[in-house]
mmCIF file of N, CA, C and O in Angstrom:
data_model
loop_
_atom_site.group_PDB
_atom_site.id
_atom_site.type_symbol
_atom_site.label_atom_id
_atom_site.label_comp_id
_atom_site.label_asym_id
_atom_site.label_seq_id
_atom_site.Cartn_x
_atom_site.Cartn_y
_atom_site.Cartn_z
ATOM 1 N N MET A 129 -6.112 1.995 -14.214
ATOM 2 C CA MET A 129 -5.188 1.048 -13.646
ATOM 3 C C MET A 129 -4.743 1.587 -12.273
ATOM 4 O O MET A 129 -4.189 2.679 -12.189
ATOM 5 N N PRO A 130 -5.011 0.856 -11.197
ATOM 6 C CA PRO A 130 -4.670 1.353 -9.866
ATOM 7 C C PRO A 130 -3.163 1.340 -9.613
ATOM 8 O O PRO A 130 -2.447 0.448 -10.065
ATOM 9 N N THR A 131 -2.703 2.374 -8.915
ATOM 10 C CA THR A 131 -1.292 2.466 -8.543
ATOM 11 C C THR A 131 -1.176 2.854 -7.079
ATOM 12 O O THR A 131 -2.084 3.456 -6.496
ATOM 13 N N CYS A 132 -0.043 2.529 -6.499
ATOM 14 C CA CYS A 132 0.243 2.871 -5.107
ATOM 15 C C CYS A 132 0.480 4.375 -4.994
ATOM 16 O O CYS A 132 1.213 4.955 -5.794
ATOM 17 N N GLN A 133 -0.115 5.012 -4.007
ATOM 18 C CA GLN A 133 0.070 6.441 -3.805
ATOM 19 C C GLN A 133 1.474 6.775 -3.318
ATOM 20 O O GLN A 133 1.946 7.890 -3.495
ATOM 21 N N ASN A 134 2.165 5.813 -2.696
ATOM 22 C CA ASN A 134 3.499 6.064 -2.155
ATOM 23 C C ASN A 134 4.587 5.881 -3.208
ATOM 24 O O ASN A 134 5.414 6.752 -3.386
ATOM 25 N N CYS A 135 4.589 4.737 -3.922
ATOM 26 C CA CYS A 135 5.699 4.443 -4.833
ATOM 27 C C CYS A 135 5.297 4.386 -6.302
ATOM 28 O O CYS A 135 6.137 4.144 -7.159
ATOM 29 N N ASN A 136 4.022 4.571 -6.595
ATOM 30 C CA ASN A 136 3.489 4.564 -7.971
ATOM 31 C C ASN A 136 3.600 3.213 -8.672
ATOM 32 O O ASN A 136 3.521 3.155 -9.893
ATOM 33 N N SER A 137 3.771 2.126 -7.922
ATOM 34 C CA SER A 137 3.790 0.789 -8.519
ATOM 35 C C SER A 137 2.376 0.359 -8.878
ATOM 36 O O SER A 137 1.409 0.736 -8.219
ATOM 37 N N PHE A 138 2.262 -0.471 -9.921
ATOM 38 C CA PHE A 138 0.975 -1.041 -10.309
ATOM 39 C C PHE A 138 0.505 -2.018 -9.234
ATOM 40 O O PHE A 138 1.293 -2.787 -8.698
ATOM 41 N N VAL A 139 -0.767 -1.968 -8.901
ATOM 42 C CA VAL A 139 -1.392 -2.951 -8.016
ATOM 43 C C VAL A 139 -2.666 -3.444 -8.694
ATOM 44 O O VAL A 139 -3.266 -2.742 -9.496
ATOM 45 N N THR A 140 -3.054 -4.664 -8.387
ATOM 46 C CA THR A 140 -4.249 -5.224 -9.011
ATOM 47 C C THR A 140 -5.510 -4.653 -8.372
ATOM 48 O O THR A 140 -5.476 -4.146 -7.242
ATOM 49 N N GLU A 141 -6.610 -4.759 -9.083
ATOM 50 C CA GLU A 141 -7.887 -4.311 -8.534
ATOM 51 C C GLU A 141 -8.268 -5.146 -7.314
ATOM 52 O O GLU A 141 -8.893 -4.654 -6.384
ATOM 53 N N GLY A 142 -7.872 -6.428 -7.320
ATOM 54 C CA GLY A 142 -8.114 -7.283 -6.157
ATOM 55 C C GLY A 142 -7.368 -6.787 -4.935
ATOM 56 O O GLY A 142 -7.900 -6.794 -3.824
ATOM 57 N N TYR A 143 -6.138 -6.328 -5.108
ATOM 58 C CA TYR A 143 -5.364 -5.769 -3.989
ATOM 59 C C TYR A 143 -6.065 -4.529 -3.451
ATOM 60 O O TYR A 143 -6.191 -4.350 -2.239
ATOM 61 N N VAL A 144 -6.524 -3.667 -4.346
ATOM 62 C CA VAL A 144 -7.235 -2.458 -3.926
ATOM 63 C C VAL A 144 -8.501 -2.829 -3.163
ATOM 64 O O VAL A 144 -8.773 -2.271 -2.098
ATOM 65 N N ARG A 145 -9.248 -3.787 -3.651
ATOM 66 C CA ARG A 145 -10.497 -4.196 -3.009
ATOM 67 C C ARG A 145 -10.242 -4.704 -1.584
ATOM 68 O O ARG A 145 -10.999 -4.415 -0.671
ATOM 69 N N VAL A 146 -9.141 -5.425 -1.381
ATOM 70 C CA VAL A 146 -8.864 -6.012 -0.072
ATOM 71 C C VAL A 146 -8.164 -5.035 0.882
ATOM 72 O O VAL A 146 -8.502 -4.967 2.058
ATOM 73 N N PHE A 147 -7.187 -4.258 0.382
ATOM 74 C CA PHE A 147 -6.328 -3.490 1.281
ATOM 75 C C PHE A 147 -6.550 -1.980 1.293
ATOM 76 O O PHE A 147 -6.106 -1.319 2.226
ATOM 77 N N ALA A 148 -7.189 -1.420 0.289
ATOM 78 C CA ALA A 148 -7.431 0.031 0.294
ATOM 79 C C ALA A 148 -8.679 0.337 1.114
ATOM 80 O O ALA A 148 -9.638 -0.435 1.103
ATOM 81 N N PRO A 149 -8.681 1.467 1.821
ATOM 82 C CA PRO A 149 -9.882 1.851 2.575
ATOM 83 C C PRO A 149 -11.089 2.034 1.651
ATOM 84 O O PRO A 149 -10.940 2.331 0.461
ATOM 85 N N GLU A 150 -12.249 1.855 2.203
ATOM 86 C CA GLU A 150 -13.506 2.005 1.462
ATOM 87 C C GLU A 150 -13.537 3.352 0.745
ATOM 88 O O GLU A 150 -13.235 4.383 1.329
ATOM 89 N N GLY A 151 -13.845 3.326 -0.546
ATOM 90 C CA GLY A 151 -13.965 4.555 -1.320
ATOM 91 C C GLY A 151 -12.672 5.023 -1.959
ATOM 92 O O GLY A 151 -12.678 5.994 -2.706
ATOM 93 N N MET A 152 -11.548 4.372 -1.688
ATOM 94 C CA MET A 152 -10.270 4.759 -2.302
ATOM 95 C C MET A 152 -10.009 3.886 -3.518
ATOM 96 O O MET A 152 -10.206 2.677 -3.476
ATOM 97 N N ASP A 153 -9.558 4.492 -4.598
ATOM 98 C CA ASP A 153 -9.248 3.756 -5.818
ATOM 99 C C ASP A 153 -7.794 3.303 -5.874
ATOM 100 O O ASP A 153 -7.457 2.397 -6.617
ATOM 101 N N ASP A 154 -6.920 3.971 -5.119
ATOM 102 C CA ASP A 154 -5.502 3.643 -5.102
ATOM 103 C C ASP A 154 -5.060 3.454 -3.649
ATOM 104 O O ASP A 154 -5.347 4.296 -2.795
ATOM 105 N N PRO A 155 -4.348 2.352 -3.344
ATOM 106 C CA PRO A 155 -3.902 2.123 -1.969
ATOM 107 C C PRO A 155 -2.812 3.119 -1.565
ATOM 108 O O PRO A 155 -2.097 3.654 -2.414
ATOM 109 N N ARG A 156 -2.692 3.344 -0.266
ATOM 110 C CA ARG A 156 -1.682 4.272 0.248
ATOM 111 C C ARG A 156 -0.295 3.656 0.267
ATOM 112 O O ARG A 156 0.696 4.358 0.108
ATOM 113 N N VAL A 157 -0.201 2.342 0.473
ATOM 114 C CA VAL A 157 1.069 1.613 0.418
ATOM 115 C C VAL A 157 0.811 0.263 -0.242
ATOM 116 O O VAL A 157 -0.325 -0.182 -0.330
ATOM 117 N N CYS A 158 1.889 -0.394 -0.697
ATOM 118 C CA CYS A 158 1.767 -1.706 -1.336
ATOM 119 C C CYS A 158 2.948 -2.575 -0.926
ATOM 120 O O CYS A 158 3.861 -2.101 -0.259
ATOM 121 N N PRO A 159 2.977 -3.835 -1.328
ATOM 122 C CA PRO A 159 4.098 -4.704 -0.962
ATOM 123 C C PRO A 159 5.450 -4.239 -1.506
ATOM 124 O O PRO A 159 6.484 -4.654 -1.005
ATOM 125 N N HIS A 160 5.453 -3.368 -2.511
ATOM 126 C CA HIS A 160 6.707 -2.867 -3.066
ATOM 127 C C HIS A 160 7.296 -1.724 -2.244
ATOM 128 O O HIS A 160 8.467 -1.390 -2.418
ATOM 129 N N CYS A 161 6.525 -1.123 -1.373
ATOM 130 C CA CYS A 161 7.002 -0.005 -0.548
ATOM 131 C C CYS A 161 7.946 -0.528 0.533
ATOM 132 O O CYS A 161 7.557 -1.365 1.337
ATOM 133 N N GLU A 162 9.160 -0.017 0.549
ATOM 134 C CA GLU A 162 10.122 -0.445 1.550
ATOM 135 C C GLU A 162 10.115 0.452 2.773
ATOM 136 O O GLU A 162 10.575 0.051 3.836
ATOM 137 N N ASP A 163 9.589 1.672 2.645
ATOM 138 C CA ASP A 163 9.683 2.622 3.743
ATOM 139 C C ASP A 163 8.402 2.772 4.555
ATOM 140 O O ASP A 163 8.426 3.316 5.651
ATOM 141 N N LEU A 164 7.260 2.277 4.046
ATOM 142 C CA LEU A 164 5.989 2.392 4.759
ATOM 143 C C LEU A 164 5.288 1.045 4.823
ATOM 144 O O LEU A 164 5.433 0.221 3.932
ATOM 145 N N VAL A 165 4.514 0.830 5.874
ATOM 146 C CA VAL A 165 3.708 -0.383 6.021
ATOM 147 C C VAL A 165 2.332 -0.007 6.545
ATOM 148 O O VAL A 165 2.149 1.034 7.170
ATOM 149 N N ARG A 166 1.346 -0.876 6.292
ATOM 150 C CA ARG A 166 0.015 -0.691 6.862
ATOM 151 C C ARG A 166 0.057 -1.118 8.316
ATOM 152 O O ARG A 166 0.679 -2.107 8.673
ATOM 153 N N ASP A 167 -0.627 -0.382 9.161
ATOM 154 C CA ASP A 167 -0.731 -0.711 10.586
ATOM 155 C C ASP A 167 -2.174 -0.467 10.986
ATOM 156 O O ASP A 167 -2.536 0.629 11.386
ATOM 157 N N GLY A 168 -3.015 -1.493 10.830
ATOM 158 C CA GLY A 168 -4.450 -1.315 11.057
ATOM 159 C C GLY A 168 -5.013 -0.397 9.994
ATOM 160 O O GLY A 168 -4.819 -0.608 8.809
ATOM 161 N N SER A 169 -5.664 0.662 10.406
ATOM 162 C CA SER A 169 -6.224 1.608 9.437
ATOM 163 C C SER A 169 -5.263 2.749 9.128
ATOM 164 O O SER A 169 -5.595 3.647 8.372
ATOM 165 N N GLN A 170 -4.075 2.707 9.700
ATOM 166 C CA GLN A 170 -3.081 3.761 9.512
ATOM 167 C C GLN A 170 -1.919 3.262 8.661
ATOM 168 O O GLN A 170 -1.796 2.076 8.389
ATOM 169 N N VAL A 171 -1.060 4.166 8.265
ATOM 170 C CA VAL A 171 0.184 3.848 7.565
ATOM 171 C C VAL A 171 1.305 4.423 8.411
ATOM 172 O O VAL A 171 1.211 5.530 8.910
ATOM 173 N N ARG A 172 2.368 3.628 8.602
ATOM 174 C CA ARG A 172 3.495 4.107 9.412
ATOM 175 C C ARG A 172 4.801 3.756 8.722
ATOM 176 O O ARG A 172 4.836 2.953 7.799
ATOM 177 N N GLU A 173 5.891 4.391 9.190
ATOM 178 C CA GLU A 173 7.206 4.068 8.661
ATOM 179 C C GLU A 173 7.597 2.666 9.086
ATOM 180 O O GLU A 173 7.300 2.242 10.205
ATOM 181 N N ALA A 174 8.262 1.951 8.204
ATOM 182 C CA ALA A 174 8.720 0.600 8.514
ATOM 183 C C ALA A 174 9.814 0.675 9.573
ATOM 184 O O ALA A 174 10.667 1.563 9.541
ATOM 185 N N ARG A 175 9.796 -0.258 10.501
ATOM 186 C CA ARG A 175 10.825 -0.300 11.547
ATOM 187 C C ARG A 175 12.114 -0.907 11.039
ATOM 188 O O ARG A 175 13.184 -0.642 11.552
ATOM 189 N N ALA A 176 12.008 -1.766 10.028
ATOM 190 C CA ALA A 176 13.178 -2.416 9.430
ATOM 191 C C ALA A 176 12.938 -2.550 7.934
ATOM 192 O O ALA A 176 11.805 -2.535 7.474
ATOM 193 N N THR A 177 14.017 -2.685 7.188
ATOM 194 C CA THR A 177 13.874 -2.866 5.750
ATOM 195 C C THR A 177 13.365 -4.265 5.476
ATOM 196 O O THR A 177 13.504 -5.178 6.293
ATOM 197 N N ARG A 178 12.787 -4.472 4.333
ATOM 198 C CA ARG A 178 12.193 -5.755 3.990
ATOM 199 C C ARG A 178 13.173 -6.686 3.299
ATOM 200 O O ARG A 178 12.835 -7.766 2.899
ATOM 201 N N HIS A 179 14.409 -6.270 3.140
ATOM 202 C CA HIS A 179 15.381 -7.115 2.432
ATOM 203 C C HIS A 179 16.461 -7.574 3.346
ATOM 204 O O HIS A 179 16.914 -7.065 4.234
#
């Protein structure tokens, strides 16, 4: 079962297929992460909170 490397939340295999880099089984960030966001092929700190 894939989980986010940042917050350990469950993510679907479809999410991993679309958003995780090639060859990774678990994404580095997910929609539940409030402190990090994807930025192209990198991960960066969020500039603002999501709430």
